[in-house]
């Protein structure tokens, strides 16, 4: 490993975040599940290459989040040993990003669909701690450009409070898991004593009940808080409901402002940096009066202008969720794809340029 990979400066999480510009998620890749050894490509995306990551960096992104689902790649307890082939392949892609001097965020992703639940359960704690201890040991020598994000949208699937910040008991369990994560990584020593760790509220919810109850580990200035904010949902998702928005005329702008103010009130103003590790808006079709259809590209750009303006006010960095799917493939689905990983071109060139430009305050 080259020396640049090893550099671990003793700088705060806030200082580290200030060096980031804007990020991109390698979505529906290592977070895919159901395909066993073939999970990386099981959800329809190609095998990740150095050329792909080069293209992301050349476009202007300097941060990449690599979501990883461990569920099908971990042995039984009590050791919960991670499959060597799986973690070594993840390492290859981390190295692609390090070769381009990018910041890398690793997280445990869809394990919530298997075993990772917001409950005070010793078996859950044991597996969670074992996985992060192994990850921390495996990436021990990597410098501060590698960040760990403990969980992804951990919630009780199907409950009435699933997307409403959870119950008080569930939020207590989330705090326990965040504490377990930080303790497990720090206990491995070495570079991990100073590594930036990212914790999250229940479900990564950008809601006051979830955010207000989040406990930050004391005396550790190498901690960030992550939330997910597909805000406002009426515009950013294709819901099919009569309240769905296809255009951005600014009437819901206050919802974006409120999320950023909430993050500032509880964290940023207290010296705790916030990063939005998932944001985005799906590409939607608008039907013209003559019956023809167009994509709402210009509307998404207008939304981005407002979204990143408010994020910039508080130094909150944002990471676009790219699942590799674009409207030509599935016009009614979750089409967050902006980058064509097959031919290294951009599905939405104008949207991508706006992400880079607005994030840089242009």
Short mmCIF file of C-alpha atoms in Angstrom, two decimals:
data_model
loop_
_atom_site.label_atom_id
_atom_site.label_comp_id
_atom_site.label_asym_id
_atom_site.label_seq_id
_atom_site.Cartn_x
_atom_site.Cartn_y
_atom_site.Cartn_z
CA UNK A 1 0.00 0.00 0.00
CA UNK A 2 1.39 3.40 -0.96
CA UNK A 3 2.06 6.02 1.69
CA UNK A 4 -0.81 8.24 0.52
CA UNK A 5 -3.25 5.48 1.49
CA UNK A 6 -1.81 5.40 5.01
CA UNK A 7 -1.99 9.09 5.88
CA UNK A 8 -4.17 9.55 8.96
CA UNK A 9 -4.17 13.17 10.00
CA UNK A 10 -5.56 13.98 13.41
CA UNK A 11 -8.15 16.41 12.07
CA UNK A 12 -11.75 16.76 13.18
CA UNK A 13 -14.69 15.37 11.25
CA UNK A 14 -15.73 18.94 10.46
CA UNK A 15 -12.32 19.69 8.95
CA UNK A 16 -12.45 16.47 6.94
CA UNK A 17 -15.92 17.23 5.61
CA UNK A 18 -14.80 20.69 4.51
CA UNK A 19 -12.42 18.97 2.07
CA UNK A 20 -15.26 17.07 0.43
CA UNK A 21 -17.17 18.61 -2.43
CA UNK A 22 -20.03 16.36 -3.56
CA UNK A 23 -20.48 12.60 -3.63
CA UNK A 24 -21.90 9.73 -5.68
CA UNK A 25 -23.28 6.38 -4.50
CA UNK A 26 -22.25 3.12 -6.13
CA UNK A 27 -25.80 1.95 -5.57
CA UNK A 28 -27.39 -1.45 -6.27
CA UNK A 29 -23.98 -3.06 -6.53
CA UNK A 30 -22.31 -4.37 -3.37
CA UNK A 31 -25.53 -3.63 -1.52
CA UNK A 32 -27.48 -6.04 -3.75
CA UNK A 33 -28.59 -9.33 -2.26
CA UNK A 34 -30.21 -12.56 -3.38
CA UNK A 35 -27.48 -13.60 -5.77
CA UNK A 36 -24.89 -14.91 -3.33
CA UNK A 37 -21.42 -14.76 -4.86
CA UNK A 38 -22.87 -12.83 -7.84
CA UNK A 39 -24.43 -10.06 -5.72
CA UNK A 40 -22.28 -7.31 -7.26
CA UNK A 41 -24.05 -7.70 -10.62
CA UNK A 42 -27.26 -9.40 -9.47
CA UNK A 43 -29.41 -6.26 -9.63
CA UNK A 44 -28.44 -5.42 -13.19
CA UNK A 45 -25.34 -3.29 -12.88
CA UNK A 46 -22.00 -4.28 -14.42
CA UNK A 47 -18.89 -5.24 -12.50
CA UNK A 48 -17.21 -2.10 -11.20
CA UNK A 49 -13.98 -1.05 -12.92
CA UNK A 50 -11.24 1.50 -12.40
CA UNK A 51 -12.44 3.27 -15.55
CA UNK A 52 -15.88 3.82 -14.00
CA UNK A 53 -14.43 5.42 -10.90
CA UNK A 54 -12.05 7.48 -13.04
CA UNK A 55 -15.05 8.87 -14.92
CA UNK A 56 -16.82 9.77 -11.67
CA UNK A 57 -13.75 11.62 -10.40
CA UNK A 58 -13.08 13.36 -13.72
CA UNK A 59 -16.63 14.67 -13.72
CA UNK A 60 -16.04 16.49 -10.43
CA UNK A 61 -17.17 14.16 -7.65
CA UNK A 62 -14.49 13.73 -4.99
CA UNK A 63 -16.45 11.45 -2.65
CA UNK A 64 -17.88 8.00 -3.30
CA UNK A 65 -20.12 5.96 -1.01
CA UNK A 66 -19.85 2.21 -1.42
CA UNK A 67 -22.88 0.56 0.20
CA UNK A 68 -22.21 -3.07 1.19
CA UNK A 69 -24.69 -5.73 2.30
CA UNK A 70 -22.93 -8.41 4.35
CA UNK A 71 -25.86 -10.72 5.14
CA UNK A 72 -25.15 -13.40 2.52
CA UNK A 73 -21.40 -13.12 2.96
CA UNK A 74 -21.05 -13.78 6.70
CA UNK A 75 -20.68 -17.13 8.47
CA UNK A 76 -22.58 -18.30 11.51
CA UNK A 77 -22.06 -17.06 15.04
CA UNK A 78 -20.32 -16.59 17.25
CA UNK A 79 -17.57 -15.46 14.88
CA UNK A 80 -19.69 -14.20 11.96
CA UNK A 81 -16.66 -14.42 9.68
CA UNK A 82 -16.89 -12.29 6.54
CA UNK A 83 -16.24 -14.15 3.29
CA UNK A 84 -12.71 -13.35 2.15
CA UNK A 85 -13.63 -13.09 -1.52
CA UNK A 86 -16.40 -10.60 -0.77
CA UNK A 87 -14.40 -8.22 1.39
CA UNK A 88 -11.34 -8.42 -0.88
CA UNK A 89 -13.50 -7.44 -3.86
CA UNK A 90 -14.86 -4.47 -1.91
CA UNK A 91 -11.25 -3.55 -1.15
CA UNK A 92 -10.43 -3.57 -4.88
CA UNK A 93 -13.07 -0.93 -5.50
CA UNK A 94 -11.97 1.13 -2.49
CA UNK A 95 -8.50 1.06 -4.03
CA UNK A 96 -9.91 2.30 -7.36
CA UNK A 97 -11.24 5.36 -5.53
CA UNK A 98 -8.05 5.87 -3.52
CA UNK A 99 -6.08 5.76 -6.77
CA UNK A 100 -8.12 8.82 -7.77
CA UNK A 101 -7.57 10.55 -4.39
CA UNK A 102 -11.26 10.30 -3.52
CA UNK A 103 -12.94 10.11 -0.15
CA UNK A 104 -14.66 6.76 0.40
CA UNK A 105 -17.60 5.97 2.68
CA UNK A 106 -18.26 2.30 3.49
CA UNK A 107 -21.50 1.27 5.17
CA UNK A 108 -23.52 -1.80 6.05
CA UNK A 109 -26.57 -1.46 3.83
CA UNK A 110 -29.48 -3.87 3.31
CA UNK A 111 -28.64 -6.00 6.34
CA UNK A 112 -31.81 -4.47 7.79
CA UNK A 113 -33.68 -6.83 5.44
CA UNK A 114 -32.05 -9.78 7.21
CA UNK A 115 -30.82 -9.44 10.77
CA UNK A 116 -29.94 -5.83 11.66
CA UNK A 117 -32.97 -4.55 13.59
CA UNK A 118 -33.55 -1.59 15.94
CA UNK A 119 -33.91 -3.76 18.99
CA UNK A 120 -31.92 -4.38 22.14
CA UNK A 121 -30.94 -7.90 21.19
CA UNK A 122 -27.62 -9.46 22.16
CA UNK A 123 -27.46 -11.60 19.02
CA UNK A 124 -27.92 -8.54 16.79
CA UNK A 125 -25.29 -6.68 18.80
CA UNK A 126 -22.85 -9.58 18.54
CA UNK A 127 -23.10 -9.85 14.75
CA UNK A 128 -23.01 -6.08 14.28
CA UNK A 129 -19.90 -5.76 16.46
CA UNK A 130 -18.21 -8.73 14.78
CA UNK A 131 -18.72 -7.32 11.28
CA UNK A 132 -17.40 -3.87 12.15
CA UNK A 133 -14.45 -5.28 14.08
CA UNK A 134 -13.46 -7.30 11.00
CA UNK A 135 -14.00 -4.35 8.65
CA UNK A 136 -11.93 -2.08 10.89
CA UNK A 137 -9.11 -4.63 11.09
CA UNK A 138 -9.19 -5.23 7.34
CA UNK A 139 -8.89 -1.53 6.48
CA UNK A 140 -6.68 -0.63 9.44
CA UNK A 141 -3.85 0.84 7.35
CA UNK A 142 -6.07 3.10 5.26
CA UNK A 143 -5.81 6.82 5.96
CA UNK A 144 -8.47 9.39 6.72
CA UNK A 145 -9.90 9.38 3.18
CA UNK A 146 -11.73 6.21 4.24
CA UNK A 147 -14.79 6.78 6.43
CA UNK A 148 -17.08 4.17 7.98
CA UNK A 149 -20.86 4.62 8.18
CA UNK A 150 -22.26 2.19 10.71
CA UNK A 151 -25.76 1.52 9.42
CA UNK A 152 -28.18 2.26 6.61
CA UNK A 153 -31.82 3.14 7.31
CA UNK A 154 -32.13 0.65 10.17
CA UNK A 155 -35.81 0.52 11.07
CA UNK A 156 -38.65 -1.90 11.77
CA UNK A 157 -39.85 -2.77 8.30
CA UNK A 158 -43.64 -2.71 7.95
CA UNK A 159 -44.32 -0.95 11.25
CA UNK A 160 -46.55 2.10 11.50
CA UNK A 161 -43.53 4.16 12.56
CA UNK A 162 -41.15 2.77 9.91
CA UNK A 163 -40.74 6.08 8.09
CA UNK A 164 -41.88 8.34 10.92
CA UNK A 165 -38.83 8.26 13.16
CA UNK A 166 -39.60 5.04 14.99
CA UNK A 167 -40.73 4.54 18.56
CA UNK A 168 -38.92 5.78 21.65
CA UNK A 169 -37.74 2.22 22.34
CA UNK A 170 -36.43 1.81 18.79
CA UNK A 171 -34.54 5.08 19.00
CA UNK A 172 -32.88 3.86 22.20
CA UNK A 173 -31.81 0.70 20.33
CA UNK A 174 -30.36 2.79 17.50
CA UNK A 175 -28.24 4.70 20.02
CA UNK A 176 -27.02 1.38 21.41
CA UNK A 177 -26.03 0.17 17.95
CA UNK A 178 -24.27 3.45 17.14
CA UNK A 179 -22.33 3.13 20.40
CA UNK A 180 -21.44 -0.49 19.60
CA UNK A 181 -20.21 0.57 16.16
CA UNK A 182 -17.98 3.35 17.46
CA UNK A 183 -16.61 1.22 20.30
CA UNK A 184 -15.86 -1.75 18.03
CA UNK A 185 -13.95 0.35 15.49
CA UNK A 186 -12.04 2.39 18.07
CA UNK A 187 -11.04 -0.78 19.95
CA UNK A 188 -9.07 -2.05 16.96
CA UNK A 189 -6.59 0.79 17.47
CA UNK A 190 -4.13 2.16 14.93
CA UNK A 191 -5.60 4.47 12.32
CA UNK A 192 -9.08 3.55 13.51
CA UNK A 193 -8.57 5.53 16.69
CA UNK A 194 -8.77 8.70 14.57
CA UNK A 195 -10.92 7.50 11.66
CA UNK A 196 -14.03 9.52 10.89
CA UNK A 197 -17.09 7.46 11.82
CA UNK A 198 -20.61 8.28 10.67
CA UNK A 199 -23.59 7.54 12.86
CA UNK A 200 -27.27 7.96 12.00
CA UNK A 201 -30.70 8.36 13.59
CA UNK A 202 -33.50 5.84 13.24
CA UNK A 203 -33.99 5.08 9.54
CA UNK A 204 -31.60 7.91 8.65
CA UNK A 205 -34.76 10.00 9.05
CA UNK A 206 -34.52 13.76 8.63
CA UNK A 207 -37.29 14.13 11.23
CA UNK A 208 -37.10 15.94 14.55
CA UNK A 209 -38.14 13.01 16.74
CA UNK A 210 -35.38 10.81 15.28
CA UNK A 211 -32.77 13.56 15.24
CA UNK A 212 -33.53 14.93 18.71
CA UNK A 213 -33.09 11.51 20.33
CA UNK A 214 -29.78 10.72 18.62
CA UNK A 215 -26.95 10.51 21.15
CA UNK A 216 -23.49 11.57 19.97
CA UNK A 217 -20.56 9.70 21.55
CA UNK A 218 -18.89 12.14 23.93
CA UNK A 219 -15.37 13.51 23.58
CA UNK A 220 -14.95 12.26 20.02
CA UNK A 221 -14.49 14.95 17.38
CA UNK A 222 -14.11 12.35 14.64
CA UNK A 223 -17.86 11.74 14.38
CA UNK A 224 -20.27 12.81 11.64
CA UNK A 225 -24.04 12.40 11.53
CA UNK A 226 -25.68 11.10 8.36
CA UNK A 227 -29.27 11.63 7.31
CA UNK A 228 -31.11 10.79 4.11
CA UNK A 229 -33.28 13.50 2.63
CA UNK A 230 -35.18 12.83 -0.58
CA UNK A 231 -36.95 16.09 0.04
CA UNK A 232 -39.70 16.81 -0.80
CA UNK A 233 -40.87 13.25 -1.44
CA UNK A 234 -43.72 14.43 -3.67
CA UNK A 235 -41.16 15.66 -6.19
CA UNK A 236 -38.19 13.35 -5.71
CA UNK A 237 -40.06 10.01 -5.98
CA UNK A 238 -42.52 8.63 -8.51
CA UNK A 239 -45.30 7.79 -6.05
CA UNK A 240 -48.32 7.63 -8.35
CA UNK A 241 -50.46 9.54 -5.86
CA UNK A 242 -52.48 12.60 -6.80
CA UNK A 243 -50.21 14.79 -4.70
CA UNK A 244 -47.11 13.86 -6.72
CA UNK A 245 -45.15 16.78 -8.19
CA UNK A 246 -43.62 16.69 -11.66
CA UNK A 247 -42.52 20.31 -11.81
CA UNK A 248 -40.58 22.49 -9.41
CA UNK A 249 -42.17 25.89 -9.03
CA UNK A 250 -40.82 26.42 -5.51
CA UNK A 251 -43.98 25.89 -3.47
CA UNK A 252 -42.31 23.12 -1.44
CA UNK A 253 -38.97 24.84 -1.06
CA UNK A 254 -39.58 25.33 2.66
CA UNK A 255 -39.43 21.55 3.20
CA UNK A 256 -35.79 21.56 2.06
CA UNK A 257 -34.98 24.59 4.17
CA UNK A 258 -36.56 22.99 7.24
CA UNK A 259 -34.44 19.82 6.91
CA UNK A 260 -31.22 21.82 6.72
CA UNK A 261 -32.23 24.06 9.62
CA UNK A 262 -33.07 20.99 11.71
CA UNK A 263 -29.65 19.50 11.02
CA UNK A 264 -28.04 22.79 11.94
CA UNK A 265 -30.01 23.24 15.17
CA UNK A 266 -29.20 19.83 16.60
CA UNK A 267 -25.74 19.18 15.17
CA UNK A 268 -23.90 21.64 12.92
CA UNK A 269 -24.31 24.60 15.28
CA UNK A 270 -22.79 22.41 18.02
CA UNK A 271 -19.73 21.51 15.97
CA UNK A 272 -21.03 18.13 14.78
CA UNK A 273 -20.91 17.91 10.97
CA UNK A 274 -23.82 16.46 9.01
CA UNK A 275 -23.58 14.66 5.70
CA UNK A 276 -26.54 13.61 3.56
CA UNK A 277 -25.29 10.24 2.35
CA UNK A 278 -28.34 9.79 0.11
CA UNK A 279 -30.27 12.38 -1.85
CA UNK A 280 -31.67 12.59 -5.35
CA UNK A 281 -34.74 12.97 -7.52
CA UNK A 282 -36.03 10.43 -10.01
CA UNK A 283 -36.31 11.30 -13.67
CA UNK A 284 -40.02 11.71 -14.51
CA UNK A 285 -41.93 12.05 -17.74
CA UNK A 286 -44.08 15.12 -18.31
CA UNK A 287 -46.88 14.89 -20.87
CA UNK A 288 -47.26 17.95 -23.06
CA UNK A 289 -50.57 19.32 -24.28
CA UNK A 290 -50.04 17.65 -27.65
CA UNK A 291 -49.58 14.25 -26.02
CA UNK A 292 -45.81 14.06 -26.42
CA UNK A 293 -43.62 13.38 -23.40
CA UNK A 294 -40.36 14.84 -22.15
CA UNK A 295 -38.21 14.12 -19.10
CA UNK A 296 -38.44 16.68 -16.31
CA UNK A 297 -34.71 17.42 -16.49
CA UNK A 298 -35.06 21.20 -16.22
CA UNK A 299 -37.34 20.78 -13.20
CA UNK A 300 -34.79 18.57 -11.42
CA UNK A 301 -32.12 21.19 -12.09
CA UNK A 302 -34.32 23.89 -10.53
CA UNK A 303 -34.86 21.65 -7.49
CA UNK A 304 -31.11 21.01 -7.22
CA UNK A 305 -30.45 24.74 -7.21
CA UNK A 306 -32.62 25.17 -4.12
CA UNK A 307 -31.55 21.93 -2.42
CA UNK A 308 -27.83 22.52 -2.64
CA UNK A 309 -28.19 26.22 -1.86
CA UNK A 310 -29.65 25.39 1.54
CA UNK A 311 -27.16 22.57 2.15
CA UNK A 312 -24.30 24.94 1.40
CA UNK A 313 -25.57 27.39 4.03
CA UNK A 314 -24.56 24.95 6.74
CA UNK A 315 -21.63 23.18 5.08
CA UNK A 316 -23.68 20.00 4.66
CA UNK A 317 -22.24 17.78 1.95
CA UNK A 318 -24.50 15.60 -0.18
CA UNK A 319 -24.05 12.24 -1.90
CA UNK A 320 -26.30 11.50 -4.89
CA UNK A 321 -28.05 8.10 -4.85
CA UNK A 322 -27.31 6.43 -8.20
CA UNK A 323 -28.80 2.96 -8.55
CA UNK A 324 -27.82 2.66 -12.22
CA UNK A 325 -31.41 2.78 -13.48
CA UNK A 326 -32.59 5.37 -15.97
CA UNK A 327 -35.98 6.22 -17.42
CA UNK A 328 -35.35 4.40 -20.72
CA UNK A 329 -35.15 1.15 -18.73
CA UNK A 330 -38.04 1.63 -16.34
CA UNK A 331 -39.92 4.94 -16.68
CA UNK A 332 -42.17 4.28 -13.67
CA UNK A 333 -39.56 3.01 -11.21
CA UNK A 334 -36.87 4.44 -8.94
CA UNK A 335 -34.78 5.86 -11.75
CA UNK A 336 -32.02 7.76 -9.95
CA UNK A 337 -29.32 6.83 -12.45
CA UNK A 338 -27.22 9.65 -13.86
CA UNK A 339 -24.15 7.64 -14.93
CA UNK A 340 -24.16 4.91 -17.57
CA UNK A 341 -21.73 2.37 -16.15
CA UNK A 342 -21.76 0.31 -19.35
CA UNK A 343 -20.30 2.88 -21.70
CA UNK A 344 -19.00 5.51 -19.22
CA UNK A 345 -21.33 8.25 -20.41
CA UNK A 346 -23.95 10.29 -18.57
CA UNK A 347 -27.65 9.53 -18.77
CA UNK A 348 -28.37 13.03 -17.49
CA UNK A 349 -25.50 15.28 -18.47
CA UNK A 350 -27.27 18.52 -17.50
CA UNK A 351 -28.40 17.18 -14.14
CA UNK A 352 -24.89 15.94 -13.37
CA UNK A 353 -23.36 19.29 -14.29
CA UNK A 354 -25.89 20.99 -12.01
CA UNK A 355 -25.02 18.69 -9.10
CA UNK A 356 -21.33 19.53 -9.45
CA UNK A 357 -21.86 23.23 -10.08
CA UNK A 358 -24.42 23.96 -7.37
CA UNK A 359 -22.50 21.91 -4.78
CA UNK A 360 -19.50 24.15 -5.51
CA UNK A 361 -21.63 27.25 -5.07
CA UNK A 362 -21.70 28.16 -8.74
#
